[in-house]
């Protein structure tokens, strides 16, 4: 008999749909693993630990977490319901992006799921599908989920650790930018922030795949299922001589500031170019009463790559010059204080 | 002004003590990282990802999570308050144990912390101290925290991914046990289960370090800060020819069953020896109205190592014969059905 206290308002489960509390760990794993596709490890899931290849005798590693009600809501004010697929995809995107930002190629993920008993089993299956689709689209055929952990909690928490292969290259740090370098970027700017604004708005997004508002639905997808730059972008930047690189997860100004601080340099962002980028978001921003430039400069979660290159470097395909590195400190916008900065996802 | 709703009954924070909500991510990280000790990575914390050495061109990897109210309580019925140190130590213990069970040596951890805003900053500092102490005692000088992630949530969730080095050896799987093998074990059996029983009891454990009940306090420590077998136990077992190995995290019968199933064999546990082990716990168990044999056979979280060896193998120091592998299936106890099994930490 299902306890009424397990039913959350945010997560209406059809009356006879199985929920996580109905299953033991083994049964739930048996539903998840077949959805993850072939594993690419030397030793995949099922033992105490997995074994992955590290061809150049180094492994790049990072960890990142998505928490319900902090990083996503199951039900947004706009009526959009975050799917398991969204969370699985986004988990891959934000993790893989950190590996690419070192100039490396993703090789594996281990994933820990903390789930309330009231979570619909189908939502968890969708999450597995989102992980698989995200890996297929954003990582490579050499990457897979090689292990995991399941536990119970009062909120959905999805943590992945991701590994990568530098393929013999030196990692590209944040600290190598030098005065005279070109600052370049590849990927979306401001779309995920726009999507967050739509999700938090009163526009009806309860059926984003329907025939409704495609402009706003596109922004919602950029927030919930971010598309990363092409898979070769990070390694290509490393090969082209990038002196510093990171993925823009907390906003362009804030993340440029991290390169400036780590490298002991100043960075001036190209105001003309970034205003043009903002102009393309203006129609949607006007409808939301928002400033598109604040999305471009301060919005996080787009996971584009921001890199510094020597002045004579040929920028890899897709990278666009968006600023210059100079002797000094801090980040300016056309020589002035930036009109918007980024966000601290932890503060508050 | 601190919101009254942030104050949890389980977690009474002194009125002027700083809590997590008072700090931004950077400030909290600045408190945590100096406590973690020297990092041993090729590239440690501070960039998008870390880079660790993989000397034999392979990396062992696993992930494990501790969730408040599922894996530990901040305040137990006995009055014991789980410290940050406990959680940090246990996080290391359960992760490192998975690496050792492959016959590998731990090389790094990446740690993700999800924290309620009401968490006292000192508790988080204690957690960092527990991570450092756990690594120092249970891993090696070649292991450290090389990266992490901080986020906010309604419960404390601590996830670590851990890596290991096989030092050129083949990993010891669960699937290689053969009829005629000796089943051997090293480590505690039933202590952590006894500790859980004490924590859930009405014995007063509010001051376990005091002059009070040392017998019960010892069990509490085995639950909250498990001591693992000596650091060389896993690699030594691999070198001695172990055909199968795992760490006993969910109970001896349940975990022996995993070797039996993966290897396609039957396992008979030595009833005489295990009754002797249970007898040493009887004084405490009697006081709690519990059956010590159920602790020994069904209790999890001791993180000893259970391994099968060829009949002519010399058991490495500390390993004790506790059973035999035979043609068949399942787990028996002196030829009979076991009087207790393990637990599914996910079900319920």
XYZ file of C-alpha atoms in Angstrom:
696
model
C 0.000 0.000 0.000
C 1.510 3.312 -1.027
C 1.760 5.886 1.720
C -0.068 9.105 0.973
C 2.789 11.042 2.518
C 5.051 9.918 -0.294
C 3.032 11.737 -2.908
C 4.536 15.137 -3.640
C 2.552 17.950 -5.171
C 5.435 18.672 -7.561
C 5.564 15.146 -8.812
C 2.119 13.769 -9.499
C 2.565 10.063 -10.108
C -0.259 8.213 -11.848
C -2.028 6.137 -9.232
C -0.835 2.757 -10.461
C 2.566 3.786 -11.800
C 5.489 2.114 -10.031
C 7.550 4.361 -7.798
C 11.060 3.907 -6.484
C 9.786 2.775 -3.071
C 8.229 -0.268 -4.778
C 11.614 -1.639 -5.878
C 14.799 -2.866 -4.268
C 18.195 -1.688 -5.488
C 18.842 -4.673 -7.719
C 15.513 -4.355 -9.514
C 15.981 -0.655 -10.155
C 19.527 -1.190 -11.434
C 18.182 -3.895 -13.746
C 15.899 -1.258 -15.296
C 18.621 1.386 -15.569
C 21.657 -0.424 -16.935
C 20.204 -1.797 -20.182
C 19.275 1.782 -21.116
C 22.836 3.057 -20.783
C 24.154 1.281 -23.855
C 27.361 -0.688 -24.276
C 30.018 0.061 -21.727
C 33.412 1.023 -23.065
C 35.525 0.287 -19.997
C 38.199 -2.356 -19.534
C 35.886 -3.488 -16.723
C 32.383 -2.043 -16.601
C 29.593 -1.962 -14.006
C 28.922 -4.851 -11.615
C 32.025 -5.197 -9.471
C 33.323 -3.097 -6.562
C 34.855 -0.653 -9.031
C 35.363 -0.213 -12.767
C 38.653 -0.131 -14.658
C 39.164 2.328 -17.497
C 42.002 2.800 -19.926
C 44.429 5.684 -19.459
C 46.460 5.486 -22.666
C 48.907 8.286 -21.879
C 49.277 7.253 -18.207
C 47.209 10.191 -16.963
C 43.507 10.538 -16.164
C 41.615 13.814 -16.062
C 38.834 13.781 -13.451
C 36.076 16.102 -12.276
C 32.801 15.871 -10.321
C 29.553 17.835 -10.541
C 26.129 17.581 -8.941
C 22.542 18.545 -9.786
C 20.194 19.048 -6.839
C 16.415 19.291 -7.051
C 15.106 22.749 -6.103
C 18.627 24.202 -6.253
C 19.641 23.357 -9.827
C 16.241 22.417 -11.251
C 12.612 22.303 -10.203
C 10.363 19.360 -10.996
C 7.568 21.873 -11.647
C 8.456 25.405 -12.729
C 6.212 28.479 -12.350
C 5.687 28.338 -16.150
C 4.207 24.847 -15.815
C 7.190 23.081 -17.367
C 7.930 19.741 -15.749
C 11.609 18.803 -15.735
C 11.960 15.307 -17.149
C 14.408 12.651 -16.085
C 15.802 12.923 -19.610
C 16.573 16.625 -19.023
C 18.435 15.879 -15.788
C 20.395 12.977 -17.290
C 21.373 15.039 -20.326
C 22.352 18.067 -18.257
C 24.379 15.908 -15.881
C 26.419 14.684 -18.841
C 26.691 18.156 -20.376
C 28.063 19.923 -17.334
C 30.470 17.128 -16.492
C 31.758 16.484 -19.999
C 32.245 20.209 -20.470
C 34.785 20.321 -17.640
C 36.836 17.601 -19.332
C 36.741 19.325 -22.714
C 37.847 22.558 -21.082
C 41.146 20.876 -20.179
C 41.628 19.945 -23.839
C 40.766 16.333 -23.071
C 38.315 13.759 -24.442
C 35.702 12.269 -22.057
C 36.258 8.569 -21.357
C 33.813 7.531 -18.614
C 31.240 8.580 -16.056
C 30.356 7.114 -12.683
C 26.942 8.300 -11.530
C 25.380 8.433 -8.071
C 21.585 8.822 -7.831
C 19.845 9.858 -4.625
C 16.103 9.433 -5.068
C 12.984 10.005 -2.957
C 10.834 6.888 -2.660
C 8.024 8.817 -4.337
C 9.971 9.198 -7.592
C 8.174 7.534 -10.486
C 10.230 4.657 -11.885
C 9.573 5.957 -15.387
C 11.264 9.250 -14.422
C 14.380 7.282 -13.437
C 14.281 5.311 -16.696
C 14.059 8.645 -18.536
C 17.088 9.808 -16.604
C 19.029 6.770 -17.819
C 17.908 7.552 -21.370
C 19.061 11.154 -20.928
C 22.464 10.006 -19.698
C 22.838 7.708 -22.704
C 21.659 10.328 -25.193
C 23.872 12.986 -23.631
C 26.926 10.758 -23.811
C 26.167 9.811 -27.393
C 25.672 13.446 -28.464
C 28.176 15.281 -26.275
C 30.951 12.828 -25.433
C 31.975 10.064 -27.815
C 31.599 6.399 -28.598
C 34.582 5.764 -26.340
C 32.689 7.079 -23.289
C 30.037 5.368 -21.175
C 28.664 5.025 -17.663
C 31.015 2.515 -16.051
C 29.629 2.460 -12.535
C 27.242 4.015 -10.107
C 25.516 4.146 -6.781
C 21.862 4.293 -5.738
C 20.539 5.712 -2.494
C 17.464 7.215 -0.941
C 16.907 10.803 0.115
C 14.316 13.535 0.398
C 15.422 15.269 -2.818
C 16.687 14.088 -6.175
C 20.476 14.501 -6.243
C 22.448 13.392 -9.301
C 26.236 13.400 -9.051
C 28.602 12.296 -11.766
C 32.344 12.039 -11.785
C 33.755 12.120 -15.286
C 37.166 11.088 -16.574
C 39.049 12.161 -19.658
C 42.047 11.380 -21.807
C 44.502 14.145 -22.752
C 45.793 12.053 -25.677
C 49.359 13.022 -24.862
C 48.705 16.777 -24.784
C 49.405 19.085 -21.852
C 46.231 20.104 -20.019
C 45.079 23.657 -20.764
C 44.834 25.457 -17.415
C 43.203 28.745 -16.497
C 46.511 30.298 -15.607
C 48.390 30.592 -18.888
C 46.810 33.658 -20.540
C 49.359 36.341 -21.431
C 49.039 40.030 -22.380
C 48.533 40.272 -26.123
C 46.566 37.005 -26.277
C 43.266 36.871 -28.120
C 40.237 35.841 -26.049
C 37.919 33.579 -28.019
C 34.709 31.692 -27.347
C 32.704 28.882 -28.881
C 29.124 27.995 -27.981
C 25.924 29.540 -26.729
C 25.878 32.772 -24.711
C 22.857 33.746 -22.699
C 20.490 31.060 -23.988
C 20.388 29.037 -20.769
C 19.829 32.220 -18.756
C 16.991 33.130 -21.098
C 15.544 29.668 -20.605
C 15.719 30.056 -16.851
C 13.817 33.348 -17.144
C 11.133 31.650 -19.244
C 10.836 28.742 -16.796
C 10.409 31.176 -13.898
C 7.872 33.299 -15.838
C 4.105 33.055 -16.214
C 4.339 32.103 -19.902
C 2.699 28.696 -20.302
C 5.419 26.132 -20.909
C 3.420 23.120 -19.776
C 3.616 21.664 -23.301
C 6.925 22.934 -24.731
C 6.971 20.312 -27.464
C 3.535 21.374 -28.666
C 2.594 23.805 -31.385
C 2.972 26.769 -29.055
C 5.687 29.330 -28.577
C 8.777 27.998 -30.350
C 10.974 30.998 -29.479
C 10.518 30.577 -25.758
C 10.498 26.772 -25.942
C 13.901 26.914 -27.620
C 15.307 28.845 -24.680
C 13.788 26.364 -22.239
C 15.559 23.537 -24.057
C 18.857 25.472 -23.911
C 18.467 25.549 -20.125
C 17.227 21.986 -19.654
C 19.237 20.181 -22.337
C 22.209 22.407 -23.164
C 23.907 21.747 -26.490
C 27.643 21.945 -26.154
C 30.092 23.114 -28.819
C 31.241 20.407 -31.232
C 33.063 17.560 -29.485
C 36.469 18.422 -30.973
C 36.415 22.048 -29.823
C 38.409 21.577 -26.613
C 41.127 19.314 -28.001
C 41.367 21.514 -31.133
C 41.895 24.578 -28.948
C 44.644 22.758 -27.070
C 46.272 21.724 -30.345
C 46.020 25.312 -31.639
C 48.081 26.501 -28.688
C 45.402 27.805 -26.303
C 47.196 29.310 -23.309
C 44.166 29.185 -20.990
C 40.681 27.693 -21.195
C 37.567 27.019 -19.109
C 33.938 26.246 -19.686
C 31.506 29.108 -19.115
C 29.276 27.692 -16.414
C 28.732 30.705 -14.139
C 28.570 33.564 -16.650
C 30.990 35.123 -19.130
C 32.203 37.992 -16.925
C 32.633 35.816 -13.865
C 34.413 33.043 -15.747
C 36.608 35.485 -17.709
C 37.508 36.884 -14.292
C 38.716 33.435 -13.256
C 41.136 33.315 -16.195
C 42.245 36.895 -15.438
C 42.882 36.108 -11.771
C 44.599 32.759 -12.360
C 46.767 34.204 -15.119
C 47.537 37.547 -13.457
C 46.231 39.533 -16.427
C 43.364 41.821 -17.362
C 40.690 40.962 -19.906
C 38.688 43.398 -22.003
C 35.540 41.971 -23.584
C 34.509 43.170 -27.056
C 31.431 45.266 -26.310
C 30.395 45.652 -29.938
C 30.416 41.936 -30.670
C 28.691 40.967 -27.424
C 25.972 43.600 -27.957
C 25.342 41.957 -31.337
C 25.017 38.581 -29.628
C 22.616 40.135 -27.143
C 20.564 41.719 -29.943
C 19.683 38.269 -31.278
C 18.095 37.510 -27.903
C 16.298 40.850 -27.664
C 12.903 39.738 -29.058
C 12.564 37.060 -26.395
C 14.073 39.246 -23.671
C 11.615 42.058 -24.372
C 8.702 39.674 -23.850
C 10.168 38.693 -20.489
C 11.015 42.235 -19.457
C 14.678 41.240 -19.260
C 17.950 42.743 -20.499
C 19.473 40.366 -23.068
C 22.950 41.766 -22.392
C 22.707 40.591 -18.780
C 21.938 37.108 -20.105
C 25.004 37.202 -22.361
C 27.380 38.617 -19.756
C 25.994 37.108 -16.576
C 24.085 33.994 -17.561
C 25.583 30.658 -16.635
C 25.054 27.067 -17.721
C 25.641 27.556 -21.450
C 28.891 25.574 -21.160
C 30.616 27.200 -24.105
C 34.411 27.249 -24.038
C 36.347 30.442 -23.319
C 40.003 30.340 -24.291
C 43.016 32.593 -24.745
C 45.236 32.129 -27.794
C 48.582 33.588 -28.831
C 48.073 36.546 -31.222
C 49.312 34.574 -34.237
C 47.236 31.449 -33.552
C 44.667 30.310 -36.081
C 41.434 30.026 -34.109
C 39.914 26.535 -34.406
C 36.655 26.196 -36.318
C 33.774 27.821 -34.476
C 35.821 29.943 -32.063
C 35.047 33.670 -32.305
C 37.183 36.496 -30.967
C 35.339 38.154 -28.088
C 38.056 40.081 -26.303
C 41.694 40.731 -25.590
C 44.115 39.919 -22.797
C 46.196 42.804 -21.463
C 48.619 43.706 -18.745
C 46.504 44.514 -15.702
C 43.748 42.819 -13.774
C 40.008 42.211 -13.763
C 37.449 42.169 -16.542
C 36.186 45.176 -18.493
C 33.562 45.516 -21.205
C 34.726 47.863 -23.942
C 37.068 49.420 -21.398
C 34.280 50.047 -18.857
C 32.962 48.172 -15.839
C 30.735 45.332 -17.079
C 26.999 46.107 -16.797
C 26.324 42.586 -15.489
C 28.346 39.921 -13.735
C 27.724 36.242 -13.031
C 26.170 34.304 -10.240
C 27.227 32.196 -7.326
C 25.094 29.067 -7.441
C 26.034 28.377 -3.843
C 25.282 31.720 -2.163
C 21.814 32.646 -0.982
C 19.402 38.122 9.625
C 19.226 34.387 9.969
C 15.862 32.876 9.090
C 14.300 30.898 11.897
C 13.135 28.308 9.386
C 16.748 27.415 8.711
C 17.290 26.156 12.220
C 16.769 22.413 12.405
C 15.936 20.651 15.612
C 18.511 17.971 14.774
C 21.260 20.469 14.285
C 21.264 23.103 16.985
C 23.703 25.783 15.876
C 25.041 28.155 18.529
C 23.325 31.484 17.980
C 26.365 33.354 16.693
C 28.114 30.455 14.957
C 28.524 30.942 11.208
C 26.348 28.724 9.027
C 26.752 27.768 5.386
C 24.118 30.315 4.297
C 26.409 33.090 5.562
C 29.139 32.256 3.020
C 29.560 32.186 -0.732
C 31.147 29.206 -2.471
C 34.605 30.734 -2.686
C 34.727 31.570 1.018
C 33.614 28.103 2.043
C 36.128 26.444 -0.287
C 38.825 28.665 1.227
C 37.986 27.147 4.615
C 37.873 23.564 3.343
C 40.902 23.188 1.108
C 43.673 24.087 3.572
C 42.355 21.319 5.838
C 42.703 18.632 3.172
C 46.499 18.582 3.217
C 48.906 18.527 0.295
C 47.436 17.342 -2.948
C 49.213 14.505 -4.682
C 47.850 14.978 -8.193
C 49.698 15.987 -11.347
C 47.192 18.868 -11.293
C 45.156 19.399 -8.128
C 42.078 21.452 -7.244
C 41.326 24.833 -8.782
C 40.848 24.224 -12.485
C 37.930 22.713 -14.442
C 39.286 19.233 -13.677
C 42.232 17.549 -12.004
C 44.863 15.342 -13.629
C 46.125 12.245 -11.838
C 48.837 9.766 -12.703
C 47.877 6.336 -14.062
C 51.252 4.588 -14.074
C 50.107 1.309 -15.630
C 47.801 3.039 -18.149
C 44.661 1.993 -16.292
C 42.574 3.746 -13.645
C 40.224 1.991 -11.226
C 37.186 4.122 -10.372
C 34.150 3.900 -8.108
C 31.558 6.249 -6.575
C 29.654 6.137 -3.294
C 27.311 8.480 -1.448
C 26.281 9.177 2.147
C 22.846 10.757 2.633
C 21.594 12.331 5.853
C 18.690 10.393 7.396
C 19.317 7.431 5.069
C 22.958 6.608 5.881
C 23.378 8.614 9.068
C 21.328 10.768 11.421
C 22.605 14.059 12.781
C 20.939 13.166 16.087
C 20.387 9.500 16.963
C 17.820 8.167 19.462
C 20.752 7.439 21.823
C 21.670 11.129 21.829
C 24.808 10.682 19.744
C 25.388 13.562 17.327
C 27.115 12.539 14.090
C 30.067 14.843 13.556
C 31.349 16.157 10.265
C 34.532 14.246 11.063
C 32.535 10.985 11.206
C 30.952 11.627 7.811
C 34.245 12.640 6.185
C 36.012 9.585 7.592
C 33.232 7.199 6.592
C 33.078 8.686 3.102
C 36.756 7.853 2.660
C 36.396 4.404 4.244
C 33.561 3.161 2.055
C 35.094 4.541 -1.121
C 38.655 3.419 -0.488
C 37.394 -0.026 0.439
C 35.944 -0.514 -3.055
C 39.339 0.239 -4.593
C 41.191 -2.122 -2.253
C 38.678 -4.867 -3.062
C 39.925 -4.807 -6.648
C 43.472 -5.338 -5.406
C 44.314 -1.704 -6.159
C 45.812 1.200 -4.222
C 43.720 4.398 -3.804
C 45.163 7.385 -5.682
C 42.615 10.234 -5.462
C 39.159 11.357 -4.422
C 36.860 13.983 -5.905
C 34.171 14.994 -3.423
C 30.799 16.639 -3.935
C 29.091 18.237 -0.925
C 25.418 19.140 -0.903
C 24.677 21.192 2.207
C 21.633 22.829 3.770
C 22.161 26.527 4.422
C 21.594 25.820 8.117
C 24.698 23.616 8.373
C 27.192 25.036 10.836
C 30.419 26.006 9.100
C 32.367 24.247 11.829
C 30.588 20.981 10.927
C 31.829 21.366 7.351
C 35.360 22.107 8.559
C 35.153 18.927 10.661
C 34.079 17.046 7.556
C 37.199 18.269 5.761
C 39.287 17.145 8.747
C 37.582 13.729 8.622
C 38.341 13.388 4.926
C 41.987 14.237 5.536
C 42.305 11.921 8.537
C 40.533 9.109 6.710
C 42.821 9.414 3.719
C 45.885 9.509 5.933
C 44.810 6.435 7.936
C 43.036 4.353 5.296
C 44.506 5.262 1.926
C 48.125 6.362 1.553
C 50.390 9.331 1.205
C 49.935 9.066 -2.543
C 46.189 9.787 -2.243
C 44.397 13.108 -1.718
C 41.276 15.079 -2.548
C 42.026 16.475 -6.006
C 38.745 18.228 -6.757
C 35.215 18.801 -5.643
C 31.885 20.477 -5.981
C 29.713 22.429 -3.541
C 25.969 22.832 -3.770
C 22.910 23.542 -1.677
C 20.124 21.157 -0.761
C 17.677 20.255 1.967
C 19.799 17.355 3.271
C 23.505 16.746 3.666
C 24.678 14.541 0.786
C 28.359 13.622 0.484
C 29.464 11.843 -2.676
C 33.007 10.818 -3.491
C 34.441 9.201 -6.545
C 37.699 7.440 -5.834
C 40.418 6.263 -8.177
C 43.012 3.558 -7.780
C 46.162 2.115 -9.270
C 46.433 -1.630 -9.966
C 50.244 -1.376 -10.075
C 50.342 -3.692 -13.067
C 48.232 -6.437 -11.483
C 45.011 -7.835 -12.939
C 41.919 -6.603 -11.053
C 40.409 -9.179 -8.699
C 36.761 -9.583 -9.737
C 33.843 -11.244 -7.968
C 33.539 -13.877 -10.638
C 36.654 -15.989 -10.344
C 35.950 -18.215 -7.316
C 36.239 -21.942 -8.115
C 35.097 -25.100 -6.301
C 37.798 -26.130 -3.877
C 38.834 -22.519 -3.151
C 39.220 -21.339 0.412
C 37.016 -18.430 1.460
C 38.888 -15.994 3.702
C 38.160 -12.696 5.382
C 40.065 -9.847 6.978
C 38.527 -7.117 9.104
C 35.662 -6.463 11.466
C 32.462 -8.542 11.390
C 29.316 -7.262 13.038
C 30.853 -4.277 14.824
C 29.212 -1.635 12.639
C 25.851 -3.402 12.963
C 26.303 -3.452 16.728
C 27.091 0.244 16.625
C 23.947 0.937 14.655
C 21.927 -0.934 17.268
C 23.508 1.160 20.024
C 22.852 4.405 18.152
C 19.199 3.459 17.688
C 18.837 2.391 21.340
C 17.962 4.297 24.479
C 21.468 3.913 25.963
C 22.856 7.385 26.496
C 25.543 7.998 23.883
C 25.397 11.783 24.026
C 29.005 11.855 25.298
C 30.692 8.784 23.765
C 34.171 10.128 24.442
C 33.395 10.580 28.127
C 34.037 8.255 31.036
C 30.862 6.286 30.352
C 30.209 3.006 28.640
C 33.352 2.093 26.688
C 31.971 -1.186 25.358
C 29.029 0.449 23.621
C 31.020 3.543 22.646
C 33.477 1.291 20.835
C 30.678 -0.148 18.733
C 29.403 3.355 17.952
C 32.851 4.299 16.664
C 32.941 1.144 14.494
C 29.723 2.364 12.854
C 30.645 6.045 12.569
C 34.372 5.787 11.845
C 34.994 2.262 10.532
C 38.575 1.020 10.724
C 39.505 -0.857 7.587
C 41.923 -3.801 7.369
C 45.581 -2.818 6.937
C 46.175 -0.863 3.723
C 48.126 -3.629 2.018
C 45.430 -6.284 2.507
C 43.765 -5.918 -0.906
C 46.929 -5.791 -3.012
C 48.452 -8.618 -0.936
C 45.399 -10.788 -1.611
C 45.733 -10.077 -5.325
C 49.425 -10.966 -5.212
C 48.626 -14.181 -3.300
C 46.388 -15.303 -6.155
C 42.928 -14.360 -4.875
C 40.423 -15.625 -7.438
C 37.559 -13.379 -6.256
C 37.241 -10.502 -3.791
C 34.824 -7.827 -2.592
C 34.404 -5.600 0.409
C 31.720 -6.616 2.887
C 29.448 -3.581 2.855
C 25.972 -5.141 2.979
C 26.547 -8.143 5.244
C 28.610 -11.335 5.058
C 25.878 -13.651 3.761
C 24.618 -11.172 1.193
C 28.101 -10.300 -0.066
C 29.242 -13.944 -0.092
C 26.146 -14.543 -2.198
C 27.410 -11.992 -4.707
C 30.664 -13.929 -5.136
C 28.695 -17.194 -5.390
C 26.369 -15.795 -8.041
C 29.059 -14.029 -10.074
C 31.325 -17.093 -9.951
C 28.638 -19.729 -10.468
C 29.593 -21.585 -7.307
C 28.239 -22.383 -3.859
C 29.758 -21.096 -0.630
C 29.561 -22.729 2.788
C 30.421 -20.487 5.716
C 32.277 -21.962 8.694
C 29.588 -22.008 11.398
C 31.973 -22.850 14.213
C 34.352 -20.005 13.507
C 31.612 -17.437 12.926
C 29.822 -18.443 16.136
C 33.108 -17.753 17.921
C 33.275 -14.324 16.337
C 29.672 -13.715 17.418
C 30.462 -14.838 20.965
C 32.889 -11.948 21.380
C 29.988 -9.574 20.683
C 27.551 -11.379 22.957
C 28.035 -9.211 26.078
C 27.083 -6.065 24.190
C 24.363 -7.812 22.197
C 22.717 -9.137 25.340
C 22.468 -5.625 26.716
C 20.729 -4.539 23.510
C 18.475 -7.582 23.308
C 20.073 -8.479 19.977
C 21.447 -11.665 18.433
C 25.205 -11.207 17.869
C 25.198 -13.846 15.117
C 22.790 -11.719 13.110
C 25.288 -8.854 13.398
C 28.112 -11.075 12.161
C 26.163 -12.639 9.284
C 23.852 -9.796 8.316
C 25.486 -6.571 9.426
C 26.900 -4.274 6.789
C 29.359 -1.384 6.749
C 32.303 -3.158 8.371
C 34.160 -3.018 5.046
C 36.324 -6.039 5.659
C 37.571 -7.916 2.600
C 36.121 -11.280 1.595
C 38.210 -13.267 -0.859
C 38.514 -16.713 -2.391
C 41.961 -18.290 -2.706
C 43.248 -21.436 -4.405
C 43.551 -24.312 -1.907
C 47.348 -24.157 -1.900
C 47.618 -20.379 -1.493
C 49.302 -18.941 1.571
C 46.730 -16.563 3.050
C 48.159 -13.028 3.403
C 48.711 -11.706 6.928
C 45.425 -11.099 8.729
C 43.177 -13.152 6.453
C 41.301 -15.934 8.251
C 39.601 -18.917 6.675
C 35.823 -18.543 7.133
C 34.419 -20.955 4.579
C 34.789 -23.053 1.468
C 33.783 -22.738 -2.168
C 32.044 -25.752 -3.694
C 30.249 -26.874 -6.802
C 26.684 -25.621 -6.442
C 24.987 -22.330 -5.741
C 23.990 -20.020 -2.927
C 25.349 -19.535 0.569
C 25.024 -21.954 3.463
C 26.126 -21.760 7.097
C 27.572 -25.048 8.261
C 25.588 -26.716 5.497
C 22.287 -25.165 6.612
C 20.295 -22.101 5.540
C 21.919 -19.037 7.156
C 20.021 -17.789 10.216
C 20.435 -14.181 9.059
C 21.030 -12.452 5.747
C 22.037 -8.921 4.818
C 20.213 -5.774 4.057
C 19.252 -3.694 1.043
C 20.137 -0.130 1.934
C 17.916 1.056 -0.903
C 14.668 -0.844 -0.248
C 12.000 0.408 2.131
